mmCIF file of N, CA and C in Angstrom:
data_model
loop_
_atom_site.group_PDB
_atom_site.id
_atom_site.type_symbol
_atom_site.label_atom_id
_atom_site.label_comp_id
_atom_site.label_asym_id
_atom_site.label_seq_id
_atom_site.Cartn_x
_atom_site.Cartn_y
_atom_site.Cartn_z
ATOM 1 N N ASP B 9 -11.471 -15.748 -17.963
ATOM 2 C CA ASP B 9 -11.972 -16.857 -17.815
ATOM 3 C C ASP B 9 -11.351 -17.360 -16.441
ATOM 4 N N PHE B 10 -10.931 -16.072 -16.073
ATOM 5 C CA PHE B 10 -10.270 -16.006 -14.922
ATOM 6 C C PHE B 10 -11.559 -16.196 -13.862
ATOM 7 N N LEU B 11 -11.858 -15.485 -13.918
ATOM 8 C CA LEU B 11 -13.204 -15.586 -12.407
ATOM 9 C C LEU B 11 -14.523 -16.028 -12.850
ATOM 10 N N ASN B 12 -14.808 -16.085 -12.284
ATOM 11 C CA ASN B 12 -16.578 -16.921 -12.392
ATOM 12 C C ASN B 12 -17.233 -15.616 -12.946
ATOM 13 N N PRO B 13 -18.426 -15.679 -14.017
ATOM 14 C CA PRO B 13 -18.797 -14.259 -14.784
ATOM 15 C C PRO B 13 -19.676 -13.774 -13.120
ATOM 16 N N GLU B 14 -20.238 -15.361 -12.685
ATOM 17 C CA GLU B 14 -20.935 -14.373 -11.283
ATOM 18 C C GLU B 14 -20.574 -13.400 -10.097
ATOM 19 N N MET B 15 -18.870 -13.883 -10.431
ATOM 20 C CA MET B 15 -18.490 -12.968 -9.471
ATOM 21 C C MET B 15 -18.055 -11.372 -9.752
ATOM 22 N N LEU B 16 -17.981 -11.478 -11.758
ATOM 23 C CA LEU B 16 -17.809 -9.956 -11.963
ATOM 24 C C LEU B 16 -19.091 -8.701 -12.002
ATOM 25 N N MET B 17 -20.605 -9.614 -11.937
ATOM 26 C CA MET B 17 -21.697 -9.122 -11.041
ATOM 27 C C MET B 17 -21.566 -8.785 -10.192
ATOM 28 N N ASP B 18 -20.950 -9.015 -9.013
ATOM 29 C CA ASP B 18 -21.001 -9.138 -7.073
ATOM 30 C C ASP B 18 -20.883 -7.242 -7.220
ATOM 31 N N PRO B 19 -21.540 -6.691 -6.534
ATOM 32 C CA PRO B 19 -21.183 -5.400 -5.811
ATOM 33 C C PRO B 19 -20.348 -5.480 -4.557
ATOM 34 N N ALA B 20 -20.880 -6.768 -4.017
ATOM 35 C CA ALA B 20 -19.516 -6.569 -2.925
ATOM 36 C C ALA B 20 -17.786 -7.576 -3.206
ATOM 37 N N ILE B 21 -17.947 -8.130 -3.827
ATOM 38 C CA ILE B 21 -16.114 -8.170 -4.512
ATOM 39 C C ILE B 21 -16.342 -6.875 -5.272
ATOM 40 N N THR B 22 -17.317 -6.429 -6.084
ATOM 41 C CA THR B 22 -16.407 -4.597 -6.208
ATOM 42 C C THR B 22 -16.162 -4.093 -5.768
ATOM 43 N N LYS B 23 -16.586 -3.880 -4.732
ATOM 44 C CA LYS B 23 -16.275 -3.360 -3.625
ATOM 45 C C LYS B 23 -15.016 -3.788 -2.710
ATOM 46 N N TRP B 24 -15.272 -4.304 -2.173
ATOM 47 C CA TRP B 24 -14.384 -5.485 -1.854
ATOM 48 C C TRP B 24 -12.484 -4.428 -2.368
ATOM 49 N N ALA B 25 -12.857 -5.661 -3.791
ATOM 50 C CA ALA B 25 -11.867 -4.548 -4.190
ATOM 51 C C ALA B 25 -11.460 -3.683 -4.776
ATOM 52 N N TYR B 26 -11.978 -2.458 -4.896
ATOM 53 C CA TYR B 26 -11.988 -1.291 -4.699
ATOM 54 C C TYR B 26 -11.343 -1.425 -3.313
ATOM 55 N N ASN B 27 -11.966 -1.084 -2.302
ATOM 56 C CA ASN B 27 -11.180 -0.683 -1.783
ATOM 57 C C ASN B 27 -10.132 -1.427 -0.861
ATOM 58 N N VAL B 28 -9.450 -2.670 -1.198
ATOM 59 C CA VAL B 28 -8.272 -2.914 -1.194
ATOM 60 C C VAL B 28 -6.911 -2.258 -1.589
ATOM 61 N N VAL B 29 -7.719 -1.809 -2.757
ATOM 62 C CA VAL B 29 -6.949 -1.508 -3.691
ATOM 63 C C VAL B 29 -6.620 -0.465 -3.020
ATOM 64 N N THR B 30 -7.401 0.723 -3.291
ATOM 65 C CA THR B 30 -7.208 2.855 -2.966
ATOM 66 C C THR B 30 -6.579 2.201 -1.204
ATOM 67 N N THR B 31 -6.921 1.446 -0.134
ATOM 68 C CA THR B 31 -6.410 1.353 1.229
ATOM 69 C C THR B 31 -4.794 0.414 1.126
ATOM 70 N N ARG B 32 -4.593 -0.348 -0.188
ATOM 71 C CA ARG B 32 -2.854 -0.649 0.151
ATOM 72 C C ARG B 32 -2.190 -0.333 -0.385
ATOM 73 N N SER B 33 -2.641 0.567 -1.477
ATOM 74 C CA SER B 33 -1.467 0.937 -2.821
ATOM 75 C C SER B 33 -0.770 1.758 -1.593
ATOM 76 N N PHE B 34 0.603 2.298 -2.494
ATOM 77 C CA PHE B 34 1.851 3.365 -2.658
ATOM 78 C C PHE B 34 2.679 3.700 -3.568
ATOM 79 N N GLY B 35 2.489 4.983 -3.852
ATOM 80 C CA GLY B 35 3.417 5.409 -4.264
ATOM 81 C C GLY B 35 2.790 7.227 -5.087
ATOM 82 N N PRO B 36 3.331 7.019 -6.192
ATOM 83 C CA PRO B 36 2.502 8.398 -6.802
ATOM 84 C C PRO B 36 0.930 8.730 -7.319
ATOM 85 N N ASN B 37 0.288 9.738 -6.860
ATOM 86 C CA ASN B 37 -0.914 9.241 -7.629
ATOM 87 C C ASN B 37 -0.987 9.225 -9.072
ATOM 88 N N ASP B 38 -0.383 8.775 -10.092
ATOM 89 C CA ASP B 38 -0.439 8.458 -11.035
ATOM 90 C C ASP B 38 0.058 7.407 -10.961
ATOM 91 N N ASN B 39 0.767 6.124 -10.869
ATOM 92 C CA ASN B 39 1.311 5.562 -10.423
ATOM 93 C C ASN B 39 1.328 4.627 -8.830
ATOM 94 N N LYS B 40 -0.009 4.110 -8.319
ATOM 95 C CA LYS B 40 0.612 3.562 -7.256
ATOM 96 C C LYS B 40 0.360 1.640 -7.337
ATOM 97 N N ARG B 41 0.870 1.166 -6.478
ATOM 98 C CA ARG B 41 1.057 -0.273 -5.904
ATOM 99 C C ARG B 41 0.944 -1.135 -4.607
ATOM 100 N N ILE B 42 0.031 -2.103 -5.591
ATOM 101 C CA ILE B 42 -0.436 -2.759 -4.544
ATOM 102 C C ILE B 42 0.892 -2.986 -3.437
ATOM 103 N N VAL B 43 1.348 -2.680 -2.174
ATOM 104 C CA VAL B 43 2.658 -2.751 -1.976
ATOM 105 C C VAL B 43 2.748 -4.893 -0.342
ATOM 106 N N PRO B 44 2.815 -5.934 -1.025
ATOM 107 C CA PRO B 44 2.633 -6.819 -0.099
ATOM 108 C C PRO B 44 2.871 -6.413 1.246
ATOM 109 N N MET B 45 2.118 -6.305 2.426
ATOM 110 C CA MET B 45 3.116 -6.143 3.817
ATOM 111 C C MET B 45 3.729 -4.798 4.073
ATOM 112 N N GLY B 46 3.252 -3.251 3.260
ATOM 113 C CA GLY B 46 3.453 -2.577 3.273
ATOM 114 C C GLY B 46 2.358 -1.812 3.998
ATOM 115 N N ASP B 47 1.197 -2.161 4.263
ATOM 116 C CA ASP B 47 0.338 -1.800 5.126
ATOM 117 C C ASP B 47 0.924 -2.183 6.411
ATOM 118 N N MET B 48 1.843 -3.070 6.602
ATOM 119 C CA MET B 48 2.206 -3.394 7.512
ATOM 120 C C MET B 48 2.748 -2.037 8.724
ATOM 121 N N PHE B 49 3.438 -1.215 8.342
ATOM 122 C CA PHE B 49 3.955 -0.851 8.858
ATOM 123 C C PHE B 49 2.793 0.220 9.976
ATOM 124 N N ASN B 50 3.094 1.488 10.206
ATOM 125 C CA ASN B 50 2.219 2.132 11.360
ATOM 126 C C ASN B 50 2.286 2.629 10.573
ATOM 127 N N HIS B 51 1.736 4.022 10.855
ATOM 128 C CA HIS B 51 1.157 5.395 9.933
ATOM 129 C C HIS B 51 1.801 6.114 10.986
ATOM 130 N N GLY B 52 2.405 7.598 10.575
ATOM 131 C CA GLY B 52 2.959 8.728 11.566
ATOM 132 C C GLY B 52 3.625 9.879 10.134
ATOM 133 N N THR B 53 3.851 10.982 11.835
ATOM 134 C CA THR B 53 3.747 12.160 11.150
ATOM 135 C C THR B 53 5.412 12.289 11.296
ATOM 136 N N GLU B 54 5.734 11.914 12.363
ATOM 137 C CA GLU B 54 7.328 11.080 12.518
ATOM 138 C C GLU B 54 7.384 9.794 11.579
ATOM 139 N N THR B 55 8.263 10.061 9.990
ATOM 140 C CA THR B 55 8.324 8.456 10.310
ATOM 141 C C THR B 55 9.651 7.433 9.946
ATOM 142 N N GLU B 56 10.329 6.292 10.068
ATOM 143 C CA GLU B 56 11.933 6.197 10.084
ATOM 144 C C GLU B 56 11.988 4.556 8.918
ATOM 145 N N ILE B 57 10.860 5.181 7.936
ATOM 146 C CA ILE B 57 10.479 3.898 6.573
ATOM 147 C C ILE B 57 10.639 4.931 5.767
ATOM 148 N N ASP B 58 11.204 4.641 4.751
ATOM 149 C CA ASP B 58 10.364 4.924 3.784
ATOM 150 C C ASP B 58 11.020 3.853 2.004
ATOM 151 N N LEU B 59 9.445 3.803 1.298
ATOM 152 C CA LEU B 59 9.854 2.948 0.132
ATOM 153 C C LEU B 59 10.308 3.475 -1.209
ATOM 154 N N ASN B 60 11.290 2.817 -2.263
ATOM 155 C CA ASN B 60 11.082 3.164 -3.294
ATOM 156 C C ASN B 60 11.176 1.957 -4.139
ATOM 157 N N PHE B 61 10.986 2.234 -5.364
ATOM 158 C CA PHE B 61 10.774 1.351 -6.731
ATOM 159 C C PHE B 61 11.568 1.382 -7.239
ATOM 160 N N ASP B 62 12.214 0.313 -7.724
ATOM 161 C CA ASP B 62 13.095 0.022 -9.235
ATOM 162 C C ASP B 62 12.557 0.456 -10.454
ATOM 163 N N ASP B 63 12.959 0.610 -11.374
ATOM 164 C CA ASP B 63 13.063 0.146 -13.265
ATOM 165 C C ASP B 63 11.835 -0.977 -12.958
ATOM 166 N N GLU B 64 11.964 -2.220 -12.413
ATOM 167 C CA GLU B 64 10.985 -3.425 -12.663
ATOM 168 C C GLU B 64 10.152 -3.331 -11.310
ATOM 169 N N GLY B 65 9.590 -2.370 -11.092
ATOM 170 C CA GLY B 65 8.567 -2.803 -10.386
ATOM 171 C C GLY B 65 8.620 -2.804 -9.152
ATOM 172 N N ASN B 66 9.818 -2.999 -8.373
ATOM 173 C CA ASN B 66 10.053 -3.893 -7.349
ATOM 174 C C ASN B 66 9.892 -2.700 -6.642
ATOM 175 N N CYS B 67 9.969 -3.201 -4.744
ATOM 176 C CA CYS B 67 9.538 -2.284 -3.937
ATOM 177 C C CYS B 67 10.900 -2.767 -2.593
ATOM 178 N N PHE B 68 11.250 -1.553 -2.646
ATOM 179 C CA PHE B 68 11.788 -1.351 -1.068
ATOM 180 C C PHE B 68 12.004 -0.945 0.241
ATOM 181 N N ALA B 69 12.043 -1.347 0.767
ATOM 182 C CA ALA B 69 11.561 0.085 2.480
ATOM 183 C C ALA B 69 13.118 -0.015 3.223
ATOM 184 N N TYR B 70 13.297 1.102 3.512
ATOM 185 C CA TYR B 70 14.140 1.130 3.911
ATOM 186 C C TYR B 70 14.350 1.893 5.035
ATOM 187 N N THR B 71 14.989 2.165 6.099
ATOM 188 C CA THR B 71 15.036 2.812 7.174
ATOM 189 C C THR B 71 16.031 4.375 6.293
ATOM 190 N N THR B 72 15.248 5.739 7.411
ATOM 191 C CA THR B 72 16.340 7.137 6.820
ATOM 192 C C THR B 72 16.324 7.836 7.993
ATOM 193 N N LYS B 73 16.662 6.672 9.238
ATOM 194 C CA LYS B 73 17.382 7.206 10.460
ATOM 195 C C LYS B 73 17.429 5.685 11.338
ATOM 196 N N ASP B 74 18.916 6.155 11.623
ATOM 197 C CA ASP B 74 19.102 4.898 13.013
ATOM 198 C C ASP B 74 17.353 4.509 14.160
ATOM 199 N N VAL B 75 17.151 3.542 14.069
ATOM 200 C CA VAL B 75 15.989 2.570 14.844
ATOM 201 C C VAL B 75 16.401 1.551 15.928
ATOM 202 N N PRO B 76 16.386 2.864 17.315
ATOM 203 C CA PRO B 76 16.500 1.260 18.092
ATOM 204 C C PRO B 76 15.648 -0.280 17.973
ATOM 205 N N ALA B 77 16.105 -0.776 18.622
ATOM 206 C CA ALA B 77 15.404 -2.405 18.531
ATOM 207 C C ALA B 77 14.387 -2.065 19.517
ATOM 208 N N GLY B 78 13.268 -3.315 19.053
ATOM 209 C CA GLY B 78 12.469 -2.549 19.101
ATOM 210 C C GLY B 78 11.527 -1.965 19.537
ATOM 211 N N SER B 79 11.302 -0.630 18.628
ATOM 212 C CA SER B 79 10.904 0.668 18.419
ATOM 213 C C SER B 79 9.912 0.665 16.889
ATOM 214 N N PRO B 80 9.265 1.069 17.025
ATOM 215 C CA PRO B 80 7.956 1.140 16.086
ATOM 216 C C PRO B 80 8.394 1.529 14.538
ATOM 217 N N LEU B 81 7.812 1.044 13.884
ATOM 218 C CA LEU B 81 8.499 1.680 11.931
ATOM 219 C C LEU B 81 7.612 1.839 11.425
ATOM 220 N N ARG B 82 7.340 3.656 11.042
ATOM 221 C CA ARG B 82 6.218 4.150 11.248
ATOM 222 C C ARG B 82 7.584 4.397 9.361
ATOM 223 N N MET B 83 6.075 5.178 8.297
ATOM 224 C CA MET B 83 6.127 5.573 7.086
ATOM 225 C C MET B 83 4.561 6.462 6.357
ATOM 226 N N SER B 84 4.693 6.704 6.552
ATOM 227 C CA SER B 84 3.397 8.310 6.317
ATOM 228 C C SER B 84 2.609 7.126 4.919
ATOM 229 N N TYR B 85 1.385 7.069 5.394
ATOM 230 C CA TYR B 85 -0.064 6.621 4.365
ATOM 231 C C TYR B 85 -0.102 7.628 3.372
ATOM 232 N N GLY B 86 0.224 8.730 4.123
ATOM 233 C CA GLY B 86 -0.624 9.949 2.997
ATOM 234 C C GLY B 86 -1.462 10.758 2.814
ATOM 235 N N ASP B 87 -2.298 11.480 1.976
ATOM 236 C CA ASP B 87 -2.819 12.004 2.313
ATOM 237 C C ASP B 87 -3.951 11.738 2.908
ATOM 238 N N PRO B 88 -4.208 11.978 3.779
ATOM 239 C CA PRO B 88 -5.604 11.146 5.036
ATOM 240 C C PRO B 88 -7.105 11.657 4.318
ATOM 241 N N THR B 89 -7.075 11.996 3.192
ATOM 242 C CA THR B 89 -8.727 12.507 2.371
ATOM 243 C C THR B 89 -9.474 11.549 2.227
ATOM 244 N N ASN B 90 -10.152 10.927 1.586
ATOM 245 C CA ASN B 90 -10.588 10.018 1.363
ATOM 246 C C ASN B 90 -10.738 10.610 -0.323
ATOM 247 N N PRO B 91 -10.390 8.573 -0.616
ATOM 248 C CA PRO B 91 -9.997 8.388 -2.493
ATOM 249 C C PRO B 91 -11.605 9.460 -2.994
#
């Protein structure tokens, strides 16, 4: 009852939802979660940010080293291959 039945059958909406989940989720392959604002961090191979989840599923972002004010905050978005 939450979604209009016509929306459930719309291929464009299905594609959009799939892309949102696959491009904005973080975590191990078998336990990915959508992390609001997590995709706002820059991607880099040298990172300053790491994400961790508690037992209730809450996400915490923290720095892994001292970061000067005004510096970008980067985290790894993971394997760059297509899903």
